[in-house]
Amino acid sequence: MTDELQAAIDCLPELYQPILGYAADSKLPRRACADRLDAIVEALSAFELDPTVVVDVGAAQGYFTLALAERFPRHRFVGLDSLEENIRVSNVLNEIRQTNARFQLCQARAGTLGPMLTGQRNCVLLLNVLHHVCTQQGWIETDRMLKEIAENADLSIVELASATERLEWTRDLPSDDSTWLEHFRFVRSLGTFGTHIPGVARTMYLCSSRWVLAGHDKFEFSRAIDRSHDDALPSPETGRRYFLSPSMVAKCFAFSGKLGRRNVVELNRELRFLRFPPEGFAVPELLGVSLKSGSGVVARARWEGEILSAMLARPAAENDARRIISSICGDLCTLEASGLFHHDLRPWNTIVTADESIRLIDYGSISSRRTRDVFEDVVEFACWLISPRERLEPWGTKRYRLPSGNRQGWLESLASTIDSTDTRSLSFRSLREVLERPSTRPPSPASPGSKARSPDAWHYLAGRLTRALYGIGRLTDSAKEAEAYARSLARELSALRDDARLQIGALSGELDRVRNDAKRQITALARRAERSESHGRSLADSLRRTQEDLSRMSEDARLQIGALAGRANTAEVYAGSLVEEVDRLRNDAQDQIQAQAQRAQTSESYAKSLADELDRTRRGLDETVQELNDIKSTLVVRATKWLRKS
């Protein structure tokens, strides 16, 4: 670890994350990150080949930003944090590791992230940071920021704290994770991870409003709905969401909640059927699958066509009920020949393809467990086609309409066939033979003055058909009771077998997950052990070098001490000579001072004599000047007299 990095770490108010590459050389961080890093890498692998901008909001010491930058060199990474100390550590570490990441000081809020996410493939990491944003800015601003991210980000990975943790700073947070994530259409749990707070674990979610992720595959969707078909009543308790594009259908089922067990069963059934369909049964291509402990995703190709219920709902549709049921019996016969049955035979679970063939869908309702008689399924389906109001209203479904035409012949032929057929020989194959047999009864002519047959006539025929069916069901002979009891036992055994298979599948999935977790942990421990071993070797080498340096330094010190001792003796002799020289100089100085003093005394007496001589000379000069003045005065007088005489 460089001095610059250590100095930057020492200035941190808190070491929250490990220092990437220097975990063994630094003090213990508050929270481990390797487990979450593995889950994030697995999620981002779907975008590995697409250059992506990854924005890490609340990057702290840059662990995730730098580790992901080394794992995905095609991507660009931006780490944001509100503390200058964290940005300094991240920048120093980035210079050492030479990644394509960059870090900048930024306060996460609505309006700051949008410009970073436009015009390019992108991903946002919000790991254990949203509760801080909510505490500082309030829920309204936090929700605005989440909405902005959901509208602009291709992918978001979010780790959440909630009010259920009952901590001081979580009192004002939403109590339900779905409140945080309501702006995202696709939401899937990546797992629950321990935190730096004892006894508190938090869930990390994979979120998007554009993509469905199933394992290492991604699929873009244009529509997301919470209902299996347009006429179904929405219910938040189903835990199901469907994602559609022109070429793809994806189902995301939650494995918890009121219908969690049912969702597990149906999604596993659908997956098994798509992988191993019976011979002769056409199924769409399985595109991707991901089954986790909390949810599952199955993506398949979308057939070009129209749901039968939507086609029947059109007022102008010419719908031939006989052809529809006969066509559906083709798939039902194929299933029956393989010992399989469809438990939810409804118009919205069938599709009219581009070549006008009718195919069964909702493969999660197909299993080897037979719950009803053959004709009971078909008659109920016919009732949906004829659409008696009292039959449809409990489901809140639209009332379908059949145009006028000759339906009475084949319906009554079907009813008479049910009346005359041994119940033990009933099958979809025999039903198909009845439907393909041309009707020999002509339409009943209308009596003079009577009105055309009203839609209620079809209700009457459906009721007659249904009563014929349930009349057969009321047979009480002992043979039928025994057979029914045997069938019920067989169904229970089949149900137990299916449940056992599902439980084995779930346990197998859980075992795989535990095995994968164990592998990851073992790999992490091996890496730590390898780092520790390498660090131990480096410490041993450093210690050996230190001992050699100490030995060399001790020898050098011994030689230096000897040299210093010699120098000390020489210095002592030199000091003695210096003392003698100083004494001599002192004596000379004293002699010179005395000589100078004598000279000064002599100079003083000489100066006095010179002063006396000077005084005498000055007095002599004064006298001479006086004499000259006198002479001058005499000459002036004489000159004046001479001039006057002249």
XYZ file of C-alpha atoms in Angstrom:
646
model
C 0.000 0.000 0.000
C 1.411 3.358 -1.030
C 1.903 6.203 1.421
C -0.576 8.355 -0.518
C -3.293 5.673 -0.297
C -2.639 5.065 3.396
C -2.823 8.795 4.083
C -6.138 9.007 2.210
C -7.530 6.032 4.166
C -6.446 7.567 7.476
C -8.562 10.648 6.676
C -11.791 8.606 6.214
C -14.546 9.157 8.778
C -15.520 5.487 8.294
C -14.053 2.510 6.393
C -17.331 1.016 5.143
C -16.035 -1.147 2.273
C -12.879 -3.244 1.846
C -10.027 -1.536 -0.002
C -9.910 -3.443 -3.281
C -6.611 -5.340 -3.539
C -5.461 -4.283 -0.071
C -7.978 -5.963 2.207
C -5.241 -7.770 4.145
C -3.173 -4.593 4.571
C -5.954 -2.355 5.871
C -8.102 -2.384 8.948
C -11.312 -4.405 8.976
C -14.164 -2.708 7.036
C -17.644 -2.417 8.485
C -19.243 -4.580 5.789
C -18.155 -7.376 3.451
C -18.969 -6.950 -0.251
C -17.839 -10.107 -2.089
C -21.231 -11.877 -1.854
C -23.116 -8.937 -3.361
C -20.430 -8.474 -6.013
C -20.970 -12.049 -7.256
C -24.739 -11.456 -7.589
C -24.191 -8.156 -9.438
C -21.683 -9.741 -11.836
C -24.195 -12.489 -12.644
C -26.907 -9.898 -13.347
C -24.643 -7.692 -15.508
C -23.432 -10.676 -17.539
C -26.559 -10.275 -19.716
C -25.112 -6.922 -20.895
C -21.497 -8.098 -21.134
C -21.265 -7.669 -24.910
C -23.073 -4.297 -24.972
C -20.996 -1.226 -24.017
C -22.784 0.095 -20.961
C -22.391 3.063 -18.622
C -22.639 1.901 -14.993
C -23.333 4.619 -12.407
C -22.607 3.631 -8.790
C -24.587 6.009 -6.554
C -22.996 6.176 -3.105
C -19.756 4.517 -4.242
C -18.083 4.898 -0.798
C -14.483 3.645 -1.154
C -15.118 2.512 -4.768
C -15.087 -1.266 -4.173
C -17.966 -2.137 -6.532
C -17.056 0.482 -9.156
C -13.444 -0.673 -9.468
C -14.137 -4.415 -9.156
C -16.802 -4.254 -11.884
C -14.581 -2.072 -14.075
C -11.919 -4.804 -13.983
C -14.529 -7.523 -14.664
C -16.261 -5.673 -17.563
C -13.583 -3.680 -19.431
C -16.008 -2.828 -22.281
C -18.197 -0.795 -19.930
C -17.615 2.693 -18.535
C -18.024 3.241 -14.801
C -18.856 6.378 -12.822
C -18.714 6.420 -9.020
C -20.689 9.134 -7.217
C -20.362 10.047 -3.549
C -21.095 13.050 -1.351
C -17.898 12.800 0.791
C -14.622 14.263 -0.492
C -12.646 11.747 1.613
C -14.301 8.807 -0.202
C -13.643 10.364 -3.618
C -9.978 10.914 -2.723
C -9.482 7.261 -1.684
C -11.284 6.044 -4.823
C -9.208 8.242 -7.141
C -5.901 7.176 -5.569
C -6.917 3.507 -5.775
C -8.048 3.974 -9.390
C -4.642 5.423 -10.321
C -2.987 2.348 -8.824
C -5.268 -0.181 -10.545
C -5.488 1.705 -13.874
C -9.201 1.081 -14.667
C -11.549 3.037 -16.951
C -13.599 4.247 -13.968
C -13.907 7.820 -12.811
C -15.197 9.298 -9.574
C -16.864 12.602 -8.875
C -18.358 14.445 -5.942
C -22.145 14.487 -6.332
C -25.267 14.701 -4.167
C -27.824 12.138 -5.337
C -31.144 13.839 -6.061
C -33.791 14.124 -8.784
C -32.382 15.841 -11.861
C -28.707 14.945 -11.343
C -28.747 11.385 -12.704
C -30.969 11.873 -15.772
C -28.293 13.507 -18.003
C -25.874 10.636 -17.251
C -28.394 8.019 -18.446
C -29.617 9.401 -21.773
C -28.542 8.253 -25.225
C -26.684 5.087 -24.194
C -27.112 1.671 -22.583
C -26.841 2.164 -18.842
C -27.132 0.619 -15.390
C -27.567 2.270 -11.974
C -26.340 0.779 -8.687
C -28.258 1.941 -5.607
C -26.710 -0.194 -2.885
C -27.757 0.613 0.656
C -28.017 4.333 -0.126
C -31.706 5.180 -0.671
C -32.576 5.347 3.042
C -29.865 8.027 3.459
C -31.340 10.001 0.541
C -34.836 9.642 2.013
C -33.668 10.787 5.464
C -31.950 13.881 4.028
C -34.420 14.914 1.307
C -37.737 13.285 2.270
C -39.816 10.606 0.568
C -41.312 12.857 -2.145
C -37.898 13.837 -3.554
C -36.624 10.267 -3.225
C -39.640 8.966 -5.139
C -39.045 11.568 -7.884
C -35.451 10.396 -8.215
C -36.548 6.741 -8.422
C -39.104 7.598 -11.096
C -36.428 9.409 -13.110
C -34.133 6.383 -12.851
C -36.923 3.955 -13.825
C -37.737 6.032 -16.928
C -34.121 6.431 -18.104
C -32.120 3.427 -16.875
C -31.954 0.143 -18.762
C -31.144 -1.712 -15.552
C -31.098 -0.853 -11.853
C -29.744 -2.914 -8.967
C -31.257 -1.717 -5.698
C -30.525 -2.745 -2.108
C -33.175 -1.554 0.333
C -33.589 -0.783 4.000
C -37.141 -0.587 5.338
C -39.073 0.562 8.372
C -39.500 -3.069 9.461
C -35.892 -3.009 10.675
C -37.103 -0.770 13.511
C -33.918 1.287 13.631
C -33.783 4.952 14.524
C -33.171 6.146 10.958
C -35.773 3.825 9.355
C -38.893 5.101 11.111
C -40.017 7.285 8.187
C -39.183 4.789 5.428
C -41.788 2.788 3.464
C -42.588 -0.477 5.227
C -42.981 -2.432 1.975
C -40.251 -2.859 -0.635
C -42.863 -2.661 -3.403
C -43.418 1.012 -2.515
C -39.773 1.779 -3.318
C -39.946 -0.112 -6.619
C -43.424 0.777 -7.922
C -42.035 2.685 -10.936
C -40.192 -0.373 -12.260
C -42.086 -2.949 -14.343
C -39.658 -5.865 -14.005
C -38.513 -6.587 -10.438
C -36.719 -9.729 -9.306
C -34.920 -10.505 -6.050
C -31.198 -11.261 -6.273
C -31.077 -12.513 -2.697
C -30.884 -11.314 0.889
C -27.509 -10.309 2.315
C -26.210 -9.635 5.800
C -25.261 -6.092 6.765
C -22.901 -4.349 9.177
C -25.801 -4.217 11.662
C -26.119 -7.436 13.715
C -29.348 -9.306 12.974
C -30.318 -7.082 10.013
C -30.368 -8.436 6.448
C -31.418 -6.521 3.350
C -32.748 -7.636 -0.034
C -31.131 -6.676 -3.320
C -33.393 -6.358 -6.379
C -32.837 -6.418 -10.124
C -35.150 -3.820 -11.716
C -35.936 -2.547 -15.195
C -38.690 -0.897 -17.183
C -37.301 -2.083 -20.537
C -35.785 -5.537 -20.136
C -36.654 -8.950 -18.736
C -33.590 -10.819 -17.480
C -33.587 -14.606 -17.353
C -30.209 -15.971 -16.340
C -27.575 -14.675 -18.765
C -30.194 -13.658 -21.346
C -32.105 -10.398 -21.715
C -35.315 -9.677 -23.622
C -36.722 -6.248 -24.400
C -40.455 -5.855 -23.760
C -42.953 -3.266 -24.910
C -45.826 -4.070 -22.551
C -46.148 -5.382 -18.993
C -49.462 -6.558 -17.505
C -50.550 -8.137 -14.235
C -53.310 -10.240 -15.839
C -53.035 -13.349 -17.979
C -55.589 -11.930 -20.446
C -57.380 -8.640 -20.970
C -60.710 -9.770 -19.490
C -59.341 -11.148 -16.214
C -59.852 -9.169 -13.042
C -56.575 -7.707 -11.701
C -55.426 -8.983 -8.336
C -52.271 -7.936 -6.465
C -52.290 -11.266 -4.610
C -51.408 -13.420 -7.620
C -47.740 -12.414 -7.624
C -47.674 -12.723 -11.422
C -46.591 -10.337 -14.149
C -46.466 -10.901 -17.899
C -44.078 -9.149 -20.310
C -44.858 -8.950 -24.021
C -43.074 -7.972 -27.208
C -43.923 -8.787 -30.834
C -41.725 -11.908 -30.659
C -41.566 -12.831 -26.963
C -43.717 -13.655 -23.923
C -42.159 -13.788 -20.457
C -43.789 -14.803 -17.177
C -42.428 -13.638 -13.842
C -43.998 -15.439 -10.863
C -43.361 -14.730 -7.189
C -42.849 -17.824 -5.038
C -44.100 -16.159 -1.858
C -47.447 -14.786 -0.777
C -50.929 -16.225 -0.968
C -50.424 -18.044 -4.298
C -46.698 -18.704 -3.939
C -46.961 -22.513 -3.902
C -49.305 -22.539 -6.890
C -46.930 -20.283 -8.802
C -44.039 -22.660 -8.108
C -46.075 -25.628 -9.362
C -47.356 -23.970 -12.542
C -44.040 -22.396 -13.554
C -42.205 -25.694 -13.106
C -44.920 -27.475 -15.105
C -44.618 -24.966 -17.935
C -40.837 -25.189 -17.974
C -40.915 -28.983 -18.011
C -43.528 -29.073 -20.802
C -41.661 -26.568 -22.998
C -38.461 -28.560 -22.635
C -40.024 -31.997 -23.201
C -43.308 -31.655 -25.152
C -45.157 -34.804 -26.314
C -44.417 -35.942 -29.826
C -46.655 -34.128 -32.292
C -47.528 -31.270 -29.897
C -46.250 -27.924 -31.248
C -44.830 -25.555 -28.623
C -43.051 -22.202 -28.970
C -39.285 -22.018 -28.498
C -38.023 -21.718 -24.917
C -35.814 -18.590 -24.889
C -34.640 -18.238 -21.308
C -35.294 -19.331 -17.750
C -34.246 -18.278 -14.265
C -35.523 -19.930 -11.085
C -34.457 -18.378 -7.785
C -35.619 -19.009 -4.248
C -37.977 -16.011 -4.311
C -39.202 -15.873 -7.920
C -38.950 -17.421 -11.356
C -38.866 -16.173 -14.949
C -39.671 -18.168 -18.075
C -39.348 -16.495 -21.495
C -40.597 -18.124 -24.700
C -41.246 -17.185 -28.300
C -44.602 -15.600 -29.072
C -46.811 -17.210 -31.673
C -48.257 -14.899 -34.276
C -52.013 -14.951 -33.858
C -54.908 -13.893 -31.646
C -56.258 -15.181 -28.350
C -59.539 -16.998 -28.982
C -61.385 -14.961 -26.351
C -60.426 -11.731 -28.141
C -61.592 -13.131 -31.469
C -64.926 -14.251 -30.008
C -65.486 -10.819 -28.475
C -65.595 -9.098 -31.865
C -69.236 -8.508 -32.913
C -68.623 -9.353 -36.572
C -66.679 -12.567 -35.965
C -67.950 -15.694 -37.732
C -67.051 -18.310 -35.152
C -67.788 -21.962 -35.791
C -68.003 -23.592 -32.359
C -67.907 -27.070 -33.876
C -64.673 -26.331 -35.766
C -63.154 -24.633 -32.721
C -63.782 -27.570 -30.368
C -62.775 -30.097 -33.010
C -59.495 -28.261 -33.586
C -58.784 -28.022 -29.861
C -59.471 -31.743 -29.519
C -56.412 -32.332 -31.699
C -54.079 -31.016 -28.989
C -56.194 -32.650 -26.257
C -55.919 -36.036 -27.998
C -52.135 -35.643 -28.259
C -51.957 -34.864 -24.545
C -54.297 -37.724 -23.670
C -52.178 -40.197 -25.645
C -49.176 -39.153 -23.509
C -51.087 -39.397 -20.234
C -51.368 -35.615 -19.846
C -54.363 -33.326 -19.319
C -55.081 -29.591 -19.507
C -56.827 -28.353 -16.347
C -57.870 -24.875 -17.470
C -59.611 -25.227 -20.822
C -60.783 -21.658 -21.510
C -61.030 -19.420 -24.616
C -58.264 -17.165 -23.272
C -55.950 -20.186 -22.927
C -56.184 -20.977 -26.641
C -54.735 -19.058 -29.557
C -55.799 -18.829 -33.196
C -52.529 -18.852 -35.128
C -51.775 -17.221 -38.463
C -52.669 -20.426 -40.347
C -56.091 -20.433 -38.547
C -55.261 -23.493 -36.463
C -56.224 -23.369 -32.788
C -53.556 -24.228 -30.220
C -53.605 -24.705 -26.487
C -51.394 -22.443 -24.377
C -50.995 -21.959 -20.601
C -48.663 -24.919 -20.348
C -48.518 -24.577 -16.570
C -52.028 -26.108 -16.429
C -50.862 -29.340 -18.108
C -49.979 -32.321 -15.911
C -50.542 -36.046 -15.568
C -53.169 -35.444 -12.903
C -56.701 -35.841 -14.263
C -59.187 -33.747 -12.305
C -62.376 -34.028 -14.411
C -64.120 -36.174 -17.028
C -63.457 -35.548 -20.695
C -66.926 -34.286 -21.638
C -67.171 -32.139 -18.555
C -64.201 -30.139 -19.813
C -65.556 -29.898 -23.346
C -69.139 -29.043 -22.365
C -67.917 -26.281 -20.081
C -65.762 -24.979 -22.906
C -68.792 -25.070 -25.201
C -70.715 -23.094 -22.596
C -68.018 -20.439 -22.718
C -68.389 -20.317 -26.477
C -72.198 -20.094 -26.355
C -71.693 -17.715 -23.395
C -74.691 -17.868 -21.082
C -74.609 -14.725 -19.012
C -74.979 -16.527 -15.699
C -71.933 -18.620 -16.591
C -69.615 -15.723 -17.344
C -70.502 -12.971 -14.925
C -68.800 -14.477 -11.826
C -65.462 -14.170 -13.618
C -66.193 -10.645 -14.786
C -65.651 -11.754 -18.389
C -67.241 -10.251 -21.490
C -70.241 -12.056 -22.942
C -69.229 -13.659 -26.211
C -71.552 -13.920 -29.192
C -72.010 -16.664 -31.794
C -73.637 -15.656 -35.098
C -76.785 -17.396 -36.198
C -76.413 -20.707 -38.001
C -77.131 -24.448 -37.773
C -75.528 -25.451 -34.445
C -78.475 -27.461 -33.126
C -77.710 -30.606 -35.167
C -74.235 -31.305 -33.908
C -75.021 -30.107 -30.356
C -77.930 -32.540 -30.066
C -75.799 -35.243 -31.722
C -73.161 -34.589 -29.084
C -75.773 -34.774 -26.309
C -77.212 -38.054 -27.637
C -73.688 -39.473 -27.931
C -73.058 -38.674 -24.273
C -76.361 -40.310 -23.310
C -75.567 -43.528 -25.233
C -71.836 -43.869 -24.498
C -70.394 -46.004 -21.715
C -68.643 -43.578 -19.384
C -65.687 -45.901 -19.108
C -64.903 -45.433 -22.829
C -65.183 -41.638 -22.919
C -62.099 -39.969 -24.398
C -61.126 -36.920 -26.415
C -60.538 -39.211 -29.369
C -64.142 -40.454 -29.356
C -65.363 -36.892 -28.918
C -63.344 -35.793 -31.929
C -64.906 -38.582 -33.990
C -68.392 -37.316 -33.049
C -67.427 -33.737 -33.974
C -65.971 -34.775 -37.332
C -69.082 -36.837 -38.201
C -71.330 -34.715 -40.441
C -74.634 -33.709 -38.913
C -77.587 -35.534 -40.519
C -80.366 -33.574 -38.881
C -81.571 -30.601 -40.904
C -82.349 -27.362 -39.197
C -85.808 -27.200 -37.650
C -88.029 -24.979 -39.777
C -89.564 -22.076 -38.067
C -93.313 -22.286 -37.583
C -95.426 -19.730 -39.414
C -95.394 -16.457 -37.567
C -92.714 -17.565 -35.156
C -89.599 -15.513 -34.601
C -86.083 -16.627 -35.400
C -84.272 -18.583 -32.738
C -82.912 -16.168 -30.121
C -79.516 -16.472 -28.385
C -81.410 -17.947 -25.400
C -82.008 -21.044 -27.530
C -78.278 -21.660 -27.455
C -78.412 -21.250 -23.684
C -81.116 -23.918 -23.623
C -79.011 -26.289 -25.724
C -76.011 -25.713 -23.469
C -78.163 -26.419 -20.433
C -79.548 -29.609 -22.024
C -76.040 -30.729 -22.861
C -74.818 -29.962 -19.351
C -77.805 -31.788 -17.757
C -77.097 -34.819 -19.927
C -73.543 -34.813 -18.698
C -74.410 -34.453 -15.037
C -77.137 -37.118 -15.433
C -74.342 -39.548 -16.301
C -72.410 -38.353 -13.289
C -75.268 -39.263 -10.966
C -75.114 -42.972 -11.760
C -74.832 -44.813 -8.468
C -74.101 -48.366 -9.450
C -71.350 -49.969 -7.419
C -69.092 -50.502 -10.418
C -68.989 -46.785 -11.176
C -68.462 -45.918 -7.531
C -65.563 -48.340 -7.361
C -64.154 -46.962 -10.565
C -64.573 -43.389 -9.333
C -62.928 -44.313 -6.044
C -60.072 -45.985 -7.925
C -59.710 -42.929 -10.104
C -59.686 -40.660 -7.053
C -56.994 -42.808 -5.483
C -55.062 -42.699 -8.734
C -55.462 -38.930 -8.842
C -54.297 -38.582 -5.264
C -51.344 -40.828 -6.007
C -50.578 -38.818 -9.132
C -50.921 -35.595 -7.141
C -48.600 -36.941 -4.481
C -46.178 -37.995 -7.182
C -46.350 -34.573 -8.825
C -45.926 -32.857 -5.474
C -42.995 -35.105 -4.692
C -41.459 -34.279 -8.064
C -42.002 -30.573 -7.502
C -40.585 -30.764 -4.008
C -37.638 -32.728 -5.326
C -37.237 -30.129 -8.058
C -37.494 -27.303 -5.523
C -35.089 -29.085 -3.185
C -32.799 -29.742 -6.130
C -32.925 -26.069 -7.032
C -32.330 -25.100 -3.412
C -29.510 -27.633 -3.226
C -28.007 -26.179 -6.394
C -28.308 -22.728 -4.920
C -26.704 -23.841 -1.649
C -24.028 -25.688 -3.630
C -23.360 -22.592 -5.726
C -23.282 -20.427 -2.606
C -20.896 -22.908 -1.006
C -18.736 -22.879 -4.127
C -18.679 -19.105 -4.088
C -17.827 -19.049 -0.407
C -15.155 -21.724 -0.857
C -13.740 -19.783 -3.797
C -13.785 -16.591 -1.733
C -12.126 -18.393 1.189
C -9.565 -19.919 -1.168
C -8.840 -16.477 -2.560
C -8.539 -15.082 0.936
C -6.320 -18.004 1.959
C -4.220 -17.476 -1.155
C -3.983 -13.774 -0.416
C -3.157 -14.541 3.218
C -0.517 -17.098 2.173
C 0.947 -14.654 -0.309
C 0.839 -11.936 2.329
C 2.507 -14.320 4.816
C 5.255 -15.116 2.327
C 5.782 -11.456 1.648
C 5.927 -10.802 5.413
C 8.478 -13.631 5.853
C 10.613 -12.239 3.017
C 10.303 -8.789 4.484
C 11.301 -10.106 7.931
C 14.326 -11.934 6.470
C 15.390 -8.817 4.610
C 14.896 -6.798 7.780
C 17.115 -9.194 9.767
C 19.827 -8.993 7.109
C 19.551 -5.229 7.124
C 19.801 -5.206 10.920
C 22.933 -7.423 10.843
C 24.504 -5.215 8.227
C 23.541 -2.129 10.178
C 24.986 -3.528 13.431
C 28.345 -4.237 11.695
C 28.320 -0.777 10.205
C 27.458 0.662 13.604
C 30.373 -1.223 15.244
C 32.801 0.117 12.636
C 31.381 3.590 12.992
C 31.707 3.393 16.803
C 35.413 2.428 16.457
C 35.993 5.264 14.028
C 34.176 7.627 16.336
C 36.341 6.472 19.290
C 39.524 7.215 17.269
C 38.104 10.508 16.263
C 37.281 11.213 19.909
C 40.926 10.574 20.979
C 42.180 12.748 18.158
C 39.665 15.369 19.118
C 40.827 15.196 22.740
C 44.493 15.738 21.717
C 43.458 18.487 19.355
C 41.373 20.051 22.110
C 44.447 20.067 24.434
C 46.541 21.778 21.798
C 43.716 24.205 21.225
C 43.612 24.996 24.931
C 47.388 25.690 24.945
C 47.027 27.826 21.850
C 44.155 29.707 23.452
C 46.264 30.338 26.600
C 49.163 31.595 24.453
C 46.885 33.829 22.485
C 45.371 35.112 25.701
C 48.845 36.011 27.081
C 49.843 37.680 23.832
C 46.631 39.626 23.865
C 47.274 40.770 27.429
C 50.822 41.882 26.474
C 49.520 43.741 23.478
C 46.838 45.355 25.615
C 49.437 46.538 28.115
C 51.681 47.826 25.305
C 48.762 49.619 23.760
C 47.901 51.088 27.167
C 51.464 52.390 27.576
C 51.387 53.764 24.070
C 48.089 55.406 24.860
C 49.582 57.034 27.957
C 52.584 58.248 25.914
C 50.253 59.542 23.191
C 48.223 61.388 25.808
C 51.224 63.250 27.235
C 52.432 63.983 23.681
C 49.019 65.309 22.842
C 49.108 67.568 25.860
C 52.489 68.937 24.861
C 51.255 69.484 21.324
C 48.229 71.312 22.696
C 50.443 73.571 24.794
C 52.693 74.261 21.787
C 49.625 74.970 19.715
C 48.359 77.442 22.299
C 51.698 79.219 22.298
C 51.798 79.337 18.536
C 48.240 80.712 18.431
C 49.133 83.433 20.895
C 52.236 84.285 18.813
C 50.130 84.504 15.705
C 47.626 86.729 17.453
C 50.414 89.058 18.433
C 51.819 89.072 14.862
C 48.388 89.855 13.446
C 48.071 92.744 15.868
C 51.408 94.103 14.782
C 50.457 93.840 11.122
C 47.196 95.663 11.795
C 49.138 98.411 13.459
C 51.503 98.620 10.497
C 48.570 98.758 8.158
C 46.965 101.593 10.056
C 50.243 103.563 9.995
C 50.643 103.022 6.241
C 47.090 104.138 5.601
C 47.618 107.326 7.544
C 50.839 108.076 5.706
C 49.281 107.366 2.371
C 46.417 109.687 3.126
C 48.747 112.463 4.065
C 50.850 111.974 0.955
C 47.767 112.073 -1.226
C 46.635 115.256 0.342
C 49.960 116.848 -0.238
C 49.950 115.875 -3.803
